[in-house]
Amino acid sequence: MKRRTGQDTSITRNWRPATQAVRGGTARSEFGETSEALFLTSGYAYDCAADAAARFAGEQVGMTYSRLQNPTVQMLEDRIALLEGAEACRSMATGMAAMTAVLLCQLQMGDHIVAGRAAFGSCRWLTDTLLPKFGIEVTIVDARDPQQFADAVKPNTKVFFFETPANPTMDVVDLKAVCDIARRHGIVSVVDNAFATPALQRPLEFGADVTAYSATKMMDGQGRVLAGAVCGTAAFINDVLLPFTRNTGPTLSAFNAWVVLKGLETLDLRIRRQSENAIKVGQFMEGRVPRILHPGLPSHPQHNLAMAQMDACGPIFAFEVADGRTQAHGLLDALQLVDISNNIGDSRSLMTHPASTTHYGVAEDKRIEMGVTENLLRLNVGLEDPEDVIADLDQALTAVGL
């Protein structure tokens, strides 16, 4: 029997997402290994000088340098692209490397971008601080209202950039409405889909042009490595993004790619169980805190929209305490099971106070405008028994008078 060393894409593209997450993009060496091989190499040898020249000229298929290609990294990129339903994917060293590259590769001085108000703190730094340094104009809008995107469009608008659900306020953006506006004006829509991953939400199906990820989060899912990814058309990835990344070098290591590949094998199982756990914990929290922001609960103002464009709402939600930072920090300090940590997507339950951690670098007035108040806490519900997480939250809430 002939040993399979690669995959027929006409077959693999028909696999369902749970199968893609385990087998998509696998390429076997002549040894026929079942687990993806880890290629720890910075460079590649050639049979002759002419072959080296042909590869650099793009006339011969093959790898030249691990800043550009690596067999392990390529398997990860192929797998994520298959999960996303995208033509191509480019991985990067971190989620923020992915966000930075996907914007800078297509913007220049004189261009205009419209960005969602609610966003991860470092993403707001990109839009509020970095892009204006290079003469790129930025308009910040409430992404929950598609009309604000339409009203912000200018002749020089090149990109719409937003998260859904947004970090940490869990704002939900109407993907189809906003992406339709972008398409009508020839604007590239870039969606940060890190909270959902393609296991729960596939923005390209709603008209998005590009999706960007911190693969550190749910894709790895166990708090082990940093990674990022960008998905889109082959033309965008190869002709727009690749020239930027190949010359600036935000390269994902082969080892980190291998770890994320292992994480993807359990992504579907983890994210669905954690989503279920989060609903149970959220239902408990609804009766104990002044406000909870969880798209999976009917109390969320955009619950119906979330249910229409997501298969489930993931493990993350936010809630408010009554008495500012003192009470928020007191609750964190009273936790016995849940860890105080600013990571998300982990298989462990984690909680943080965004105003003093992930959004510390955002100006106070902008934090408040986003809804990141001193009362707000963000919770990542893990794979523990949800009753144990609830018991820990119960005693911590009691300890601070809630």
mmCIF file of C-alpha atoms in Angstrom:
data_model
loop_
_atom_site.group_PDB
_atom_site.id
_atom_site.type_symbol
_atom_site.label_atom_id
_atom_site.label_comp_id
_atom_site.label_asym_id
_atom_site.label_seq_id
_atom_site.Cartn_x
_atom_site.Cartn_y
_atom_site.Cartn_z
ATOM 1 C CA MET A 1 0.000 0.000 0.000
ATOM 2 C CA LYS A 2 1.289 3.439 -0.882
ATOM 3 C CA ARG A 3 2.027 5.563 2.165
ATOM 4 C CA ARG A 4 0.303 8.948 2.067
ATOM 5 C CA THR A 5 2.783 11.800 2.462
ATOM 6 C CA GLY A 6 0.390 14.616 1.702
ATOM 7 C CA GLN A 7 -3.289 15.400 1.278
ATOM 8 C CA ASP A 8 -5.613 15.800 -1.663
ATOM 9 C CA THR A 9 -7.218 19.209 -1.071
ATOM 10 C CA SER A 10 -10.268 18.229 -3.120
ATOM 11 C CA ILE A 11 -10.977 15.711 -0.339
ATOM 12 C CA THR A 12 -9.814 17.646 2.711
ATOM 13 C CA ARG A 13 -11.858 20.765 1.940
ATOM 14 C CA ASN A 14 -15.021 18.694 2.268
ATOM 15 C CA TRP A 15 -14.176 17.578 5.794
ATOM 16 C CA ARG A 16 -16.184 19.087 8.619
ATOM 17 C CA PRO A 17 -14.493 21.515 11.051
ATOM 18 C CA ALA A 18 -13.904 18.974 13.837
ATOM 19 C CA THR A 19 -12.087 16.738 11.344
ATOM 20 C CA GLN A 20 -10.122 19.644 9.883
ATOM 21 C CA ALA A 21 -8.928 20.564 13.370
ATOM 22 C CA VAL A 22 -7.352 17.126 13.774
ATOM 23 C CA ARG A 23 -6.156 16.291 10.267
ATOM 24 C CA GLY A 24 -6.278 19.387 8.062
ATOM 25 C CA GLY A 25 -3.011 20.368 6.422
ATOM 26 C CA THR A 26 -1.080 17.301 7.599
ATOM 27 C CA ALA A 27 1.979 16.513 5.476
ATOM 28 C CA ARG A 28 3.966 13.375 6.299
ATOM 29 C CA SER A 29 7.621 12.766 5.664
ATOM 30 C CA GLU A 30 8.958 9.539 4.171
ATOM 31 C CA PHE A 31 8.879 8.058 7.684
ATOM 32 C CA GLY A 32 5.071 8.128 7.774
ATOM 33 C CA GLU A 33 4.718 9.684 11.231
ATOM 34 C CA THR A 34 1.139 10.036 12.532
ATOM 35 C CA SER A 35 1.814 13.143 14.649
ATOM 36 C CA GLU A 36 3.042 16.202 12.803
ATOM 37 C CA ALA A 37 6.822 16.377 12.621
ATOM 38 C CA LEU A 38 8.651 19.218 14.337
ATOM 39 C CA PHE A 39 11.198 20.767 11.967
ATOM 40 C CA LEU A 40 13.707 22.728 14.034
ATOM 41 C CA THR A 41 15.774 24.319 11.304
ATOM 42 C CA SER A 42 16.540 27.877 10.330
ATOM 43 C CA GLY A 43 17.691 27.134 6.795
ATOM 44 C CA TYR A 44 17.560 24.582 3.983
ATOM 45 C CA ALA A 45 20.224 23.004 1.761
ATOM 46 C CA TYR A 46 20.114 22.813 -2.041
ATOM 47 C CA ASP A 47 21.425 20.178 -4.416
ATOM 48 C CA CYS A 48 23.114 22.855 -6.492
ATOM 49 C CA ALA A 49 23.508 26.619 -6.759
ATOM 50 C CA ALA A 50 21.027 26.728 -9.638
ATOM 51 C CA ASP A 51 18.356 25.235 -7.405
ATOM 52 C CA ALA A 52 18.987 27.914 -4.769
ATOM 53 C CA ALA A 53 18.657 30.650 -7.389
ATOM 54 C CA ALA A 54 15.490 29.098 -8.811
ATOM 55 C CA ARG A 55 13.826 28.898 -5.394
ATOM 56 C CA PHE A 56 14.609 32.523 -4.559
ATOM 57 C CA ALA A 57 13.275 33.535 -7.975
ATOM 58 C CA GLY A 58 10.066 31.598 -7.318
ATOM 59 C CA GLU A 59 10.745 29.272 -10.240
ATOM 60 C CA GLN A 60 11.150 26.139 -8.133
ATOM 61 C CA VAL A 61 8.922 24.842 -5.351
ATOM 62 C CA GLY A 62 10.774 24.490 -2.062
ATOM 63 C CA MET A 63 11.816 26.239 1.116
ATOM 64 C CA THR A 64 14.565 28.806 1.481
ATOM 65 C CA TYR A 65 14.602 30.136 5.045
ATOM 66 C CA SER A 66 12.412 29.636 8.115
ATOM 67 C CA ARG A 67 11.552 33.324 8.296
ATOM 68 C CA LEU A 68 9.549 32.565 5.148
ATOM 69 C CA GLN A 69 8.705 28.858 5.200
ATOM 70 C CA ASN A 70 8.923 25.935 7.583
ATOM 71 C CA PRO A 71 7.196 22.555 7.147
ATOM 72 C CA THR A 72 5.679 22.564 10.648
ATOM 73 C CA VAL A 73 4.528 26.167 10.373
ATOM 74 C CA GLN A 74 3.072 25.508 6.936
ATOM 75 C CA MET A 75 0.983 22.632 8.305
ATOM 76 C CA LEU A 76 -0.468 24.971 10.920
ATOM 77 C CA GLU A 77 -1.229 27.652 8.327
ATOM 78 C CA ASP A 78 -2.915 25.134 6.029
ATOM 79 C CA ARG A 79 -4.987 23.764 8.922
ATOM 80 C CA ILE A 80 -6.177 27.172 10.106
ATOM 81 C CA ALA A 81 -7.059 28.172 6.529
ATOM 82 C CA LEU A 82 -9.139 25.003 6.136
ATOM 83 C CA LEU A 83 -10.927 25.641 9.449
ATOM 84 C CA GLU A 84 -11.604 29.241 8.428
ATOM 85 C CA GLY A 85 -12.756 28.404 4.924
ATOM 86 C CA ALA A 86 -10.060 30.758 3.634
ATOM 87 C CA GLU A 87 -7.814 30.413 0.619
ATOM 88 C CA ALA A 88 -4.669 31.077 2.625
ATOM 89 C CA CYS A 89 -3.270 31.812 6.078
ATOM 90 C CA ARG A 90 -0.074 33.376 7.377
ATOM 91 C CA SER A 91 0.987 32.702 10.961
ATOM 92 C CA MET A 92 2.973 35.072 13.172
ATOM 93 C CA ALA A 93 4.825 35.169 16.457
ATOM 94 C CA THR A 94 1.956 36.665 18.508
ATOM 95 C CA GLY A 95 -1.595 37.870 18.164
ATOM 96 C CA MET A 96 -0.474 41.491 18.258
ATOM 97 C CA ALA A 97 2.105 40.797 15.535
ATOM 98 C CA ALA A 98 -0.823 39.579 13.437
ATOM 99 C CA MET A 99 -2.939 42.664 14.198
ATOM 100 C CA THR A 100 -0.071 45.045 13.498
ATOM 101 C CA ALA A 101 0.932 43.349 10.261
ATOM 102 C CA VAL A 102 -2.596 43.070 8.884
ATOM 103 C CA LEU A 103 -3.021 46.844 9.237
ATOM 104 C CA LEU A 104 0.407 48.150 8.261
ATOM 105 C CA CYS A 105 0.683 45.891 5.210
ATOM 106 C CA GLN A 106 -2.234 47.696 3.542
ATOM 107 C CA LEU A 107 -2.168 51.238 4.946
ATOM 108 C CA GLN A 108 0.047 54.212 4.198
ATOM 109 C CA MET A 109 0.234 57.913 4.919
ATOM 110 C CA GLY A 110 -2.985 59.647 3.871
ATOM 111 C CA ASP A 111 -5.193 56.588 4.256
ATOM 112 C CA HIS A 112 -8.156 56.370 6.629
ATOM 113 C CA ILE A 113 -9.339 53.479 8.831
ATOM 114 C CA VAL A 114 -12.585 53.035 10.770
ATOM 115 C CA ALA A 115 -12.141 50.983 13.937
ATOM 116 C CA GLY A 116 -14.452 49.629 16.610
ATOM 117 C CA ARG A 117 -14.446 51.417 19.955
ATOM 118 C CA ALA A 118 -14.435 48.297 22.141
ATOM 119 C CA ALA A 119 -11.150 46.491 21.600
ATOM 120 C CA PHE A 120 -8.198 44.895 23.346
ATOM 121 C CA GLY A 121 -5.954 47.537 24.907
ATOM 122 C CA SER A 122 -3.023 46.916 22.553
ATOM 123 C CA CYS A 123 -5.335 47.098 19.531
ATOM 124 C CA ARG A 124 -6.525 50.492 20.726
ATOM 125 C CA TRP A 125 -2.857 51.512 21.015
ATOM 126 C CA LEU A 126 -2.424 50.590 17.360
ATOM 127 C CA THR A 127 -5.383 52.715 16.265
ATOM 128 C CA ASP A 128 -4.932 55.580 18.731
ATOM 129 C CA THR A 129 -1.130 55.901 18.805
ATOM 130 C CA LEU A 130 0.784 53.927 16.173
ATOM 131 C CA LEU A 131 -1.217 54.520 13.005
ATOM 132 C CA PRO A 132 -1.486 58.313 13.477
ATOM 133 C CA LYS A 133 2.333 58.431 13.816
ATOM 134 C CA PHE A 134 2.520 57.320 10.199
ATOM 135 C CA GLY A 135 -0.036 59.830 8.949
ATOM 136 C CA ILE A 136 -2.910 57.355 8.875
ATOM 137 C CA GLU A 137 -6.236 58.886 9.893
ATOM 138 C CA VAL A 138 -8.407 56.905 12.330
ATOM 139 C CA THR A 139 -12.097 57.217 13.181
ATOM 140 C CA ILE A 140 -13.344 55.300 16.219
ATOM 141 C CA VAL A 141 -17.000 54.211 16.167
ATOM 142 C CA ASP A 142 -19.388 52.206 18.297
ATOM 143 C CA ALA A 143 -19.214 49.000 16.261
ATOM 144 C CA ARG A 144 -22.562 47.799 17.609
ATOM 145 C CA ASP A 145 -24.189 50.330 15.259
ATOM 146 C CA PRO A 146 -23.432 49.531 11.583
ATOM 147 C CA GLN A 147 -24.651 52.960 10.535
ATOM 148 C CA GLN A 148 -21.686 54.534 12.321
ATOM 149 C CA PHE A 149 -19.354 52.677 9.954
ATOM 150 C CA ALA A 150 -21.341 53.940 6.968
ATOM 151 C CA ASP A 151 -21.334 57.508 8.284
ATOM 152 C CA ALA A 152 -17.564 57.414 8.898
ATOM 153 C CA VAL A 153 -16.609 56.403 5.341
ATOM 154 C CA LYS A 154 -14.421 58.883 3.473
ATOM 155 C CA PRO A 155 -12.919 58.796 -0.024
ATOM 156 C CA ASN A 156 -9.606 57.641 1.506
ATOM 157 C CA THR A 157 -11.076 54.941 3.785
ATOM 158 C CA LYS A 158 -9.214 51.676 3.205
ATOM 159 C CA VAL A 159 -10.015 49.416 6.192
ATOM 160 C CA PHE A 160 -12.745 48.557 8.701
ATOM 161 C CA PHE A 161 -11.194 46.936 11.795
ATOM 162 C CA PHE A 162 -13.212 45.486 14.667
ATOM 163 C CA GLU A 163 -13.559 42.637 17.183
ATOM 164 C CA THR A 164 -16.643 40.525 17.795
ATOM 165 C CA PRO A 165 -17.237 39.647 20.543
ATOM 166 C CA ALA A 166 -15.096 42.537 21.732
ATOM 167 C CA ASN A 167 -12.538 42.406 24.516
ATOM 168 C CA PRO A 168 -13.547 42.846 27.326
ATOM 169 C CA THR A 169 -17.057 44.322 27.070
ATOM 170 C CA MET A 170 -18.425 41.523 24.858
ATOM 171 C CA ASP A 171 -19.946 43.926 22.318
ATOM 172 C CA VAL A 172 -21.268 41.979 19.318
ATOM 173 C CA VAL A 173 -20.922 43.399 15.803
ATOM 174 C CA ASP A 174 -23.387 42.628 13.010
ATOM 175 C CA LEU A 175 -20.899 40.987 10.672
ATOM 176 C CA LYS A 176 -23.058 40.923 7.560
ATOM 177 C CA ALA A 177 -24.238 44.516 7.899
ATOM 178 C CA VAL A 178 -20.781 45.993 8.472
ATOM 179 C CA CYS A 179 -19.042 43.830 5.867
ATOM 180 C CA ASP A 180 -21.722 44.687 3.305
ATOM 181 C CA ILE A 181 -21.007 48.382 3.872
ATOM 182 C CA ALA A 182 -17.290 47.727 3.373
ATOM 183 C CA ARG A 183 -17.888 45.800 0.142
ATOM 184 C CA ARG A 184 -20.069 48.557 -1.303
ATOM 185 C CA HIS A 185 -17.268 51.075 -0.812
ATOM 186 C CA GLY A 186 -14.343 48.847 -1.801
ATOM 187 C CA ILE A 187 -13.050 48.794 1.793
ATOM 188 C CA VAL A 188 -11.210 45.808 3.291
ATOM 189 C CA SER A 189 -12.975 44.442 6.391
ATOM 190 C CA VAL A 190 -10.629 42.962 9.014
ATOM 191 C CA VAL A 191 -12.236 41.013 11.865
ATOM 192 C CA ASP A 192 -10.427 40.040 15.073
ATOM 193 C CA ASN A 193 -12.096 36.662 15.706
ATOM 194 C CA ALA A 194 -9.901 35.521 18.608
ATOM 195 C CA PHE A 195 -12.707 35.157 21.170
ATOM 196 C CA ALA A 196 -14.696 32.767 18.953
ATOM 197 C CA THR A 197 -12.207 31.096 16.582
ATOM 198 C CA PRO A 198 -13.540 29.475 13.400
ATOM 199 C CA ALA A 199 -14.919 26.678 15.589
ATOM 200 C CA LEU A 200 -17.727 29.018 16.709
ATOM 201 C CA GLN A 201 -17.820 31.884 14.180
ATOM 202 C CA ARG A 202 -16.625 32.192 10.600
ATOM 203 C CA PRO A 203 -16.653 35.875 9.572
ATOM 204 C CA LEU A 204 -15.718 35.122 5.961
ATOM 205 C CA GLU A 205 -19.137 33.478 5.566
ATOM 206 C CA PHE A 206 -20.714 36.841 6.443
ATOM 207 C CA GLY A 207 -18.653 38.779 3.908
ATOM 208 C CA ALA A 208 -15.483 39.639 5.826
ATOM 209 C CA ASP A 209 -12.324 39.914 3.745
ATOM 210 C CA VAL A 210 -9.750 39.080 6.425
ATOM 211 C CA THR A 211 -9.749 37.461 9.852
ATOM 212 C CA ALA A 212 -6.981 37.891 12.404
ATOM 213 C CA TYR A 213 -6.190 35.842 15.493
ATOM 214 C CA SER A 214 -4.274 35.586 18.656
ATOM 215 C CA ALA A 215 -3.769 31.818 18.388
ATOM 216 C CA THR A 216 -2.319 32.074 21.894
ATOM 217 C CA LYS A 217 -5.907 31.991 23.110
ATOM 218 C CA MET A 218 -8.403 29.235 22.257
ATOM 219 C CA MET A 219 -6.313 27.682 19.475
ATOM 220 C CA ASP A 220 -3.509 26.715 21.841
ATOM 221 C CA GLY A 221 -5.981 26.814 24.687
ATOM 222 C CA GLN A 222 -3.698 25.675 27.446
ATOM 223 C CA GLY A 223 -1.605 28.737 28.193
ATOM 224 C CA ARG A 224 1.618 27.370 26.693
ATOM 225 C CA VAL A 225 2.830 29.447 23.749
ATOM 226 C CA LEU A 226 2.300 32.708 21.858
ATOM 227 C CA ALA A 227 1.077 32.688 18.261
ATOM 228 C CA GLY A 228 -0.940 34.703 15.764
ATOM 229 C CA ALA A 229 -2.570 34.159 12.388
ATOM 230 C CA VAL A 230 -4.190 36.057 9.514
ATOM 231 C CA CYS A 231 -6.573 34.453 6.989
ATOM 232 C CA GLY A 232 -7.895 35.744 3.686
ATOM 233 C CA THR A 233 -7.693 35.302 -0.056
ATOM 234 C CA ALA A 234 -4.505 33.954 -1.575
ATOM 235 C CA ALA A 235 -4.032 37.320 -3.288
ATOM 236 C CA PHE A 236 -4.219 39.230 -0.002
ATOM 237 C CA ILE A 237 -2.001 36.831 1.956
ATOM 238 C CA ASN A 238 0.645 36.379 -0.744
ATOM 239 C CA ASP A 239 0.662 39.749 -2.489
ATOM 240 C CA VAL A 240 -0.219 42.199 0.324
ATOM 241 C CA LEU A 241 0.661 40.597 3.656
ATOM 242 C CA LEU A 242 3.638 38.392 2.760
ATOM 243 C CA PRO A 243 5.888 41.173 1.399
ATOM 244 C CA PHE A 244 5.459 42.949 4.741
ATOM 245 C CA THR A 245 6.050 39.934 6.972
ATOM 246 C CA ARG A 246 8.949 38.464 4.978
ATOM 247 C CA ASN A 247 10.881 41.711 5.349
ATOM 248 C CA THR A 248 9.905 42.643 8.919
ATOM 249 C CA GLY A 249 10.111 39.153 10.404
ATOM 250 C CA PRO A 250 7.250 38.560 12.896
ATOM 251 C CA THR A 251 7.912 34.856 12.414
ATOM 252 C CA LEU A 252 6.230 32.041 14.331
ATOM 253 C CA SER A 253 8.678 29.455 15.635
ATOM 254 C CA ALA A 254 8.308 25.852 14.501
ATOM 255 C CA PHE A 255 7.965 24.672 18.093
ATOM 256 C CA ASN A 256 5.144 27.102 18.856
ATOM 257 C CA ALA A 257 3.421 26.101 15.616
ATOM 258 C CA TRP A 258 3.647 22.449 16.645
ATOM 259 C CA VAL A 259 2.122 23.199 20.048
ATOM 260 C CA VAL A 260 -0.784 25.087 18.437
ATOM 261 C CA LEU A 261 -1.309 22.174 16.036
ATOM 262 C CA LYS A 262 -1.706 19.938 19.085
ATOM 263 C CA GLY A 263 -4.100 22.485 20.595
ATOM 264 C CA LEU A 264 -6.263 22.538 17.480
ATOM 265 C CA GLU A 265 -6.854 18.797 17.809
ATOM 266 C CA THR A 266 -8.980 19.439 20.900
ATOM 267 C CA LEU A 267 -10.314 22.900 19.989
ATOM 268 C CA ASP A 268 -13.827 21.775 19.094
ATOM 269 C CA LEU A 269 -14.178 19.728 22.299
ATOM 270 C CA ARG A 270 -12.687 22.415 24.540
ATOM 271 C CA ILE A 271 -14.473 25.459 23.208
ATOM 272 C CA ARG A 272 -17.889 23.817 23.264
ATOM 273 C CA ARG A 273 -17.502 22.458 26.789
ATOM 274 C CA GLN A 274 -16.112 25.777 28.015
ATOM 275 C CA SER A 275 -19.035 27.566 26.343
ATOM 276 C CA GLU A 276 -21.445 25.302 28.214
ATOM 277 C CA ASN A 277 -19.566 25.884 31.463
ATOM 278 C CA ALA A 278 -19.620 29.641 30.905
ATOM 279 C CA ILE A 279 -23.396 29.630 30.495
ATOM 280 C CA LYS A 280 -23.805 27.801 33.809
ATOM 281 C CA VAL A 281 -21.430 30.166 35.598
ATOM 282 C CA GLY A 282 -23.044 33.182 33.940
ATOM 283 C CA GLN A 283 -26.510 32.123 35.037
ATOM 284 C CA PHE A 284 -25.242 31.970 38.621
ATOM 285 C CA MET A 285 -23.559 35.376 38.331
ATOM 286 C CA GLU A 286 -26.718 37.050 37.002
ATOM 287 C CA GLY A 287 -28.291 36.897 40.426
ATOM 288 C CA ARG A 288 -25.245 38.089 42.328
ATOM 289 C CA VAL A 289 -23.701 41.072 40.549
ATOM 290 C CA PRO A 290 -25.130 44.393 39.322
ATOM 291 C CA ARG A 291 -24.449 43.634 35.655
ATOM 292 C CA ILE A 292 -23.225 40.760 33.519
ATOM 293 C CA LEU A 293 -22.166 40.928 29.867
ATOM 294 C CA HIS A 294 -22.488 37.474 28.308
ATOM 295 C CA PRO A 295 -23.771 37.174 24.701
ATOM 296 C CA GLY A 296 -24.960 33.639 25.403
ATOM 297 C CA LEU A 297 -27.497 34.847 27.975
ATOM 298 C CA PRO A 298 -30.856 36.392 26.972
ATOM 299 C CA SER A 299 -30.047 39.364 29.202
ATOM 300 C CA HIS A 300 -27.334 40.515 26.784
ATOM 301 C CA PRO A 301 -28.726 43.297 24.544
ATOM 302 C CA GLN A 302 -27.304 41.600 21.431
ATOM 303 C CA HIS A 303 -28.105 38.026 22.392
ATOM 304 C CA ASN A 304 -30.219 37.347 19.288
ATOM 305 C CA LEU A 305 -27.530 38.666 16.963
ATOM 306 C CA ALA A 306 -24.883 36.562 18.697
ATOM 307 C CA MET A 307 -27.024 33.444 18.347
ATOM 308 C CA ALA A 308 -27.563 34.204 14.643
ATOM 309 C CA GLN A 309 -23.865 34.409 13.756
ATOM 310 C CA MET A 310 -22.181 32.182 16.368
ATOM 311 C CA ASP A 311 -22.526 28.459 17.047
ATOM 312 C CA ALA A 312 -21.888 29.163 20.753
ATOM 313 C CA CYS A 313 -20.546 32.170 22.630
ATOM 314 C CA GLY A 314 -17.258 30.890 24.012
ATOM 315 C CA PRO A 315 -15.801 30.815 27.519
ATOM 316 C CA ILE A 316 -15.350 34.525 28.193
ATOM 317 C CA PHE A 317 -17.653 37.108 29.690
ATOM 318 C CA ALA A 318 -17.488 40.280 31.786
ATOM 319 C CA PHE A 319 -19.376 41.483 34.828
ATOM 320 C CA GLU A 320 -19.445 44.493 37.101
ATOM 321 C CA VAL A 321 -19.158 44.823 40.851
ATOM 322 C CA ALA A 322 -20.750 47.711 42.743
ATOM 323 C CA ASP A 323 -17.849 49.554 44.331
ATOM 324 C CA GLY A 324 -14.987 50.186 41.936
ATOM 325 C CA ARG A 325 -11.406 48.969 41.955
ATOM 326 C CA THR A 326 -11.255 48.268 45.684
ATOM 327 C CA GLN A 327 -14.113 45.777 45.533
ATOM 328 C CA ALA A 328 -12.940 44.328 42.192
ATOM 329 C CA HIS A 329 -9.416 43.710 43.508
ATOM 330 C CA GLY A 330 -10.868 42.367 46.752
ATOM 331 C CA LEU A 331 -12.886 39.808 44.828
ATOM 332 C CA LEU A 332 -9.814 38.748 42.862
ATOM 333 C CA ASP A 333 -7.789 38.387 46.051
ATOM 334 C CA ALA A 334 -10.510 36.218 47.625
ATOM 335 C CA LEU A 335 -10.456 33.636 44.819
ATOM 336 C CA GLN A 336 -9.187 30.186 45.760
ATOM 337 C CA LEU A 337 -9.623 28.187 42.541
ATOM 338 C CA VAL A 338 -9.841 30.763 39.759
ATOM 339 C CA ASP A 339 -6.441 32.292 38.947
ATOM 340 C CA ILE A 340 -5.782 36.003 38.654
ATOM 341 C CA SER A 341 -4.439 36.185 35.112
ATOM 342 C CA ASN A 342 -4.840 38.407 32.056
ATOM 343 C CA ASN A 343 -4.794 35.500 29.596
ATOM 344 C CA ILE A 344 -7.961 34.099 28.004
ATOM 345 C CA GLY A 345 -8.913 30.931 26.165
ATOM 346 C CA ASP A 346 -7.038 28.820 28.701
ATOM 347 C CA SER A 347 -8.409 25.487 29.922
ATOM 348 C CA ARG A 348 -8.112 26.957 33.428
ATOM 349 C CA SER A 349 -10.553 29.517 34.774
ATOM 350 C CA LEU A 350 -8.909 32.951 34.890
ATOM 351 C CA MET A 351 -10.059 36.408 35.942
ATOM 352 C CA THR A 352 -8.615 39.880 35.525
ATOM 353 C CA HIS A 353 -9.423 43.535 36.144
ATOM 354 C CA PRO A 354 -9.022 45.046 32.644
ATOM 355 C CA ALA A 355 -8.750 48.692 33.753
ATOM 356 C CA SER A 356 -5.589 47.907 35.714
ATOM 357 C CA THR A 357 -4.138 45.218 33.399
ATOM 358 C CA THR A 358 -5.055 44.659 29.742
ATOM 359 C CA HIS A 359 -6.349 48.216 29.263
ATOM 360 C CA TYR A 360 -3.995 49.993 31.658
ATOM 361 C CA GLY A 361 -2.282 51.749 28.747
ATOM 362 C CA VAL A 362 -5.534 53.177 27.355
ATOM 363 C CA ALA A 363 -6.328 56.736 28.434
ATOM 364 C CA GLU A 364 -8.940 56.877 31.191
ATOM 365 C CA ASP A 365 -11.498 58.800 29.149
ATOM 366 C CA LYS A 366 -11.225 56.288 26.324
ATOM 367 C CA ARG A 367 -11.496 53.356 28.735
ATOM 368 C CA ILE A 368 -14.688 54.796 30.157
ATOM 369 C CA GLU A 369 -16.051 55.447 26.655
ATOM 370 C CA MET A 370 -15.380 51.797 25.822
ATOM 371 C CA GLY A 371 -17.133 50.620 28.973
ATOM 372 C CA VAL A 372 -13.936 49.444 30.672
ATOM 373 C CA THR A 373 -14.741 50.910 34.080
ATOM 374 C CA GLU A 374 -13.112 50.296 37.456
ATOM 375 C CA ASN A 375 -16.105 48.057 38.269
ATOM 376 C CA LEU A 376 -15.509 45.674 35.353
ATOM 377 C CA LEU A 377 -13.988 42.195 35.678
ATOM 378 C CA ARG A 378 -13.405 39.694 32.864
ATOM 379 C CA LEU A 379 -13.753 35.951 33.453
ATOM 380 C CA ASN A 380 -12.451 33.086 31.330
ATOM 381 C CA VAL A 381 -14.333 29.928 32.324
ATOM 382 C CA GLY A 382 -12.184 26.826 31.991
ATOM 383 C CA LEU A 383 -12.670 23.080 31.879
ATOM 384 C CA GLU A 384 -13.024 22.575 35.609
ATOM 385 C CA ASP A 385 -16.359 21.333 36.930
ATOM 386 C CA PRO A 386 -18.512 24.482 36.687
ATOM 387 C CA GLU A 387 -19.956 23.801 40.136
ATOM 388 C CA ASP A 388 -16.472 24.204 41.619
ATOM 389 C CA VAL A 389 -15.996 27.494 39.746
ATOM 390 C CA ILE A 390 -19.401 28.658 40.992
ATOM 391 C CA ALA A 391 -18.536 27.697 44.571
ATOM 392 C CA ASP A 392 -15.294 29.683 44.380
ATOM 393 C CA LEU A 393 -17.055 32.723 42.930
ATOM 394 C CA ASP A 394 -19.781 32.400 45.561
ATOM 395 C CA GLN A 395 -17.347 32.577 48.456
ATOM 396 C CA ALA A 396 -15.322 35.380 46.835
ATOM 397 C CA LEU A 397 -18.442 37.453 46.167
ATOM 398 C CA THR A 398 -19.581 36.924 49.737
ATOM 399 C CA ALA A 399 -16.169 38.006 51.002
ATOM 400 C CA VAL A 400 -16.586 41.415 49.333
ATOM 401 C CA GLY A 401 -20.216 41.869 50.281
ATOM 402 C CA LEU A 402 -21.954 40.775 47.102
#
